[in-house]
Amino acid sequence: MTTIAKLIAVTMDCAEPKRLADFYSQITGMPVQYAEDEYAGIGDDTTAIYFQRVPDWKAPSWPGADKQFHLDFRVPDVARAVEEYVALGASKPEFQPGDWVVLADPEGHLFCVCPERS
């Protein structure tokens, strides 16, 4: 039998960990737990997102094959969330593939804003 693992965190490479921790803290409501120049993190009692500084980090292209992962967030009102997240520093790429909205965080990591399930 395979040992079952519980996902506790995702770590994202970036240029400015504190900046991204602040951005994602605002959109998720998870508090910043740690913030230094090289490493920062947000989280609650079950899940965390960490950010580690990589000096030569480059944003993926969209759409493009160099995208390695993205985060999905479910919200009650997609249009309102997109407006708020863009005001916080996200950008909205021209290419949009579905009923959700693809955004890029202030450093270019892609994430999706998804509607509530009906």
PDB file of C-alpha atoms in Angstrom:
ATOM      1  CA  MET A   1       0.000   0.000   0.000  1.00  0.00           C
ATOM      2  CA  THR A   2       1.274   3.471  -0.893  1.00  0.00           C
ATOM      3  CA  THR A   3       1.771   5.966   1.916  1.00  0.00           C
ATOM      4  CA  ILE A   4      -0.829   8.713   1.442  1.00  0.00           C
ATOM      5  CA  ALA A   5       0.612  12.235   1.536  1.00  0.00           C
ATOM      6  CA  LYS A   6      -1.302  15.350   2.548  1.00  0.00           C
ATOM      7  CA  LEU A   7      -0.512  18.495   0.562  1.00  0.00           C
ATOM      8  CA  ILE A   8       0.359  21.257   3.011  1.00  0.00           C
ATOM      9  CA  ALA A   9       1.895  23.920   0.805  1.00  0.00           C
ATOM     10  CA  VAL A  10       2.844  25.092  -2.653  1.00  0.00           C
ATOM     11  CA  THR A  11       6.086  27.036  -3.119  1.00  0.00           C
ATOM     12  CA  MET A  12       6.439  29.498  -5.978  1.00  0.00           C
ATOM     13  CA  ASP A  13       9.710  30.817  -7.380  1.00  0.00           C
ATOM     14  CA  CYS A  14       9.681  34.592  -7.750  1.00  0.00           C
ATOM     15  CA  ALA A  15      11.758  37.765  -7.690  1.00  0.00           C
ATOM     16  CA  GLU A  16      10.066  39.490  -4.708  1.00  0.00           C
ATOM     17  CA  PRO A  17       8.662  37.079  -2.086  1.00  0.00           C
ATOM     18  CA  LYS A  18       7.254  39.740   0.258  1.00  0.00           C
ATOM     19  CA  ARG A  19       5.405  41.461  -2.604  1.00  0.00           C
ATOM     20  CA  LEU A  20       3.734  38.238  -3.713  1.00  0.00           C
ATOM     21  CA  ALA A  21       2.909  37.197  -0.157  1.00  0.00           C
ATOM     22  CA  ASP A  22       1.105  40.500   0.301  1.00  0.00           C
ATOM     23  CA  PHE A  23      -0.753  40.150  -3.021  1.00  0.00           C
ATOM     24  CA  TYR A  24      -1.934  36.591  -2.379  1.00  0.00           C
ATOM     25  CA  SER A  25      -2.777  37.399   1.237  1.00  0.00           C
ATOM     26  CA  GLN A  26      -5.154  40.077  -0.024  1.00  0.00           C
ATOM     27  CA  ILE A  27      -6.895  37.833  -2.557  1.00  0.00           C
ATOM     28  CA  THR A  28      -7.147  34.723  -0.346  1.00  0.00           C
ATOM     29  CA  GLY A  29      -7.625  36.274   3.081  1.00  0.00           C
ATOM     30  CA  MET A  30      -4.806  34.053   4.405  1.00  0.00           C
ATOM     31  CA  PRO A  31      -2.491  36.013   6.687  1.00  0.00           C
ATOM     32  CA  VAL A  32       1.189  36.540   5.938  1.00  0.00           C
ATOM     33  CA  GLN A  33       2.965  34.117   8.262  1.00  0.00           C
ATOM     34  CA  TYR A  34       6.535  34.960   7.334  1.00  0.00           C
ATOM     35  CA  ALA A  35       8.094  37.690   5.182  1.00  0.00           C
ATOM     36  CA  GLU A  36      11.770  38.127   4.428  1.00  0.00           C
ATOM     37  CA  ASP A  37      13.596  39.212   1.274  1.00  0.00           C
ATOM     38  CA  GLU A  38      14.474  35.617   0.343  1.00  0.00           C
ATOM     39  CA  TYR A  39      11.346  33.771   1.495  1.00  0.00           C
ATOM     40  CA  ALA A  40       7.778  34.584   2.500  1.00  0.00           C
ATOM     41  CA  GLY A  41       4.581  32.698   3.118  1.00  0.00           C
ATOM     42  CA  ILE A  42       0.867  32.949   3.704  1.00  0.00           C
ATOM     43  CA  GLY A  43      -1.413  30.338   5.163  1.00  0.00           C
ATOM     44  CA  ASP A  44      -4.182  29.156   7.387  1.00  0.00           C
ATOM     45  CA  ASP A  45      -4.399  26.090   9.595  1.00  0.00           C
ATOM     46  CA  THR A  46      -4.418  23.665   6.658  1.00  0.00           C
ATOM     47  CA  THR A  47      -2.793  25.173   3.575  1.00  0.00           C
ATOM     48  CA  ALA A  48       0.062  27.533   2.775  1.00  0.00           C
ATOM     49  CA  ILE A  49       1.585  29.244  -0.228  1.00  0.00           C
ATOM     50  CA  TYR A  50       5.283  30.034   0.049  1.00  0.00           C
ATOM     51  CA  PHE A  51       7.349  32.314  -2.159  1.00  0.00           C
ATOM     52  CA  GLN A  52      11.100  31.879  -2.619  1.00  0.00           C
ATOM     53  CA  ARG A  53      13.388  34.349  -4.309  1.00  0.00           C
ATOM     54  CA  VAL A  54      15.074  33.221  -7.506  1.00  0.00           C
ATOM     55  CA  PRO A  55      17.251  36.036  -8.894  1.00  0.00           C
ATOM     56  CA  ASP A  56      16.791  35.155 -12.584  1.00  0.00           C
ATOM     57  CA  TRP A  57      13.112  34.203 -12.366  1.00  0.00           C
ATOM     58  CA  LYS A  58      11.145  34.886 -15.551  1.00  0.00           C
ATOM     59  CA  ALA A  59       7.383  34.856 -16.001  1.00  0.00           C
ATOM     60  CA  PRO A  60       5.900  32.222 -18.316  1.00  0.00           C
ATOM     61  CA  SER A  61       4.336  33.195 -21.611  1.00  0.00           C
ATOM     62  CA  TRP A  62       0.584  32.871 -22.024  1.00  0.00           C
ATOM     63  CA  PRO A  63      -0.585  31.003 -23.849  1.00  0.00           C
ATOM     64  CA  GLY A  64       2.627  29.061 -24.051  1.00  0.00           C
ATOM     65  CA  ALA A  65       4.371  25.797 -23.365  1.00  0.00           C
ATOM     66  CA  ASP A  66       6.627  27.230 -20.640  1.00  0.00           C
ATOM     67  CA  LYS A  67       3.746  27.493 -18.129  1.00  0.00           C
ATOM     68  CA  GLN A  68       4.459  24.807 -15.525  1.00  0.00           C
ATOM     69  CA  PHE A  69       1.496  25.240 -13.184  1.00  0.00           C
ATOM     70  CA  HIS A  70      -1.203  27.660 -12.149  1.00  0.00           C
ATOM     71  CA  LEU A  71      -3.477  28.182  -9.171  1.00  0.00           C
ATOM     72  CA  ASP A  72      -7.281  28.100  -9.370  1.00  0.00           C
ATOM     73  CA  PHE A  73      -9.453  30.201  -7.065  1.00  0.00           C
ATOM     74  CA  ARG A  74     -13.236  29.904  -6.778  1.00  0.00           C
ATOM     75  CA  VAL A  75     -15.116  33.160  -6.138  1.00  0.00           C
ATOM     76  CA  PRO A  76     -18.797  34.123  -5.830  1.00  0.00           C
ATOM     77  CA  ASP A  77     -18.579  36.902  -8.469  1.00  0.00           C
ATOM     78  CA  VAL A  78     -15.893  36.469 -11.145  1.00  0.00           C
ATOM     79  CA  ALA A  79     -16.264  39.933 -12.726  1.00  0.00           C
ATOM     80  CA  ARG A  80     -15.985  41.701  -9.366  1.00  0.00           C
ATOM     81  CA  ALA A  81     -13.022  39.565  -8.266  1.00  0.00           C
ATOM     82  CA  VAL A  82     -11.193  40.244 -11.536  1.00  0.00           C
ATOM     83  CA  GLU A  83     -11.727  43.984 -11.125  1.00  0.00           C
ATOM     84  CA  GLU A  84     -10.449  43.890  -7.532  1.00  0.00           C
ATOM     85  CA  TYR A  85      -7.437  41.684  -8.317  1.00  0.00           C
ATOM     86  CA  VAL A  86      -6.400  43.889 -11.232  1.00  0.00           C
ATOM     87  CA  ALA A  87      -6.601  46.901  -8.892  1.00  0.00           C
ATOM     88  CA  LEU A  88      -4.227  45.018  -6.541  1.00  0.00           C
ATOM     89  CA  GLY A  89      -1.654  44.523  -9.321  1.00  0.00           C
ATOM     90  CA  ALA A  90      -2.791  41.509 -11.369  1.00  0.00           C
ATOM     91  CA  SER A  91      -3.073  41.751 -15.137  1.00  0.00           C
ATOM     92  CA  LYS A  92      -5.570  40.159 -17.521  1.00  0.00           C
ATOM     93  CA  PRO A  93      -4.021  38.551 -20.604  1.00  0.00           C
ATOM     94  CA  GLU A  94      -5.870  38.965 -23.879  1.00  0.00           C
ATOM     95  CA  PHE A  95      -6.287  35.202 -24.440  1.00  0.00           C
ATOM     96  CA  GLN A  96      -9.114  33.814 -22.294  1.00  0.00           C
ATOM     97  CA  PRO A  97     -10.022  30.138 -22.851  1.00  0.00           C
ATOM     98  CA  GLY A  98     -13.276  29.503 -20.973  1.00  0.00           C
ATOM     99  CA  ASP A  99     -15.956  30.429 -18.443  1.00  0.00           C
ATOM    100  CA  TRP A 100     -13.247  31.378 -15.984  1.00  0.00           C
ATOM    101  CA  VAL A 101     -10.763  34.251 -16.220  1.00  0.00           C
ATOM    102  CA  VAL A 102      -7.002  33.823 -16.452  1.00  0.00           C
ATOM    103  CA  LEU A 103      -5.011  36.502 -14.636  1.00  0.00           C
ATOM    104  CA  ALA A 104      -1.317  37.012 -13.996  1.00  0.00           C
ATOM    105  CA  ASP A 105      -0.090  38.080 -10.569  1.00  0.00           C
ATOM    106  CA  PRO A 106       2.271  41.093 -10.263  1.00  0.00           C
ATOM    107  CA  GLU A 107       5.226  38.886 -11.310  1.00  0.00           C
ATOM    108  CA  GLY A 108       3.427  37.044 -14.095  1.00  0.00           C
ATOM    109  CA  HIS A 109       2.435  33.751 -12.423  1.00  0.00           C
ATOM    110  CA  LEU A 110      -0.862  32.681 -13.947  1.00  0.00           C
ATOM    111  CA  PHE A 111      -3.965  31.945 -11.891  1.00  0.00           C
ATOM    112  CA  CYS A 112      -7.592  31.320 -12.730  1.00  0.00           C
ATOM    113  CA  VAL A 113     -10.618  32.982 -11.191  1.00  0.00           C
ATOM    114  CA  CYS A 114     -13.442  30.445 -11.341  1.00  0.00           C
ATOM    115  CA  PRO A 115     -17.168  30.819 -10.693  1.00  0.00           C
ATOM    116  CA  GLU A 116     -18.985  29.053  -7.868  1.00  0.00           C
ATOM    117  CA  ARG A 117     -20.289  25.639  -8.811  1.00  0.00           C
ATOM    118  CA  SER A 118     -23.951  25.659  -9.723  1.00  0.00           C
TER     119      SER A 118
END
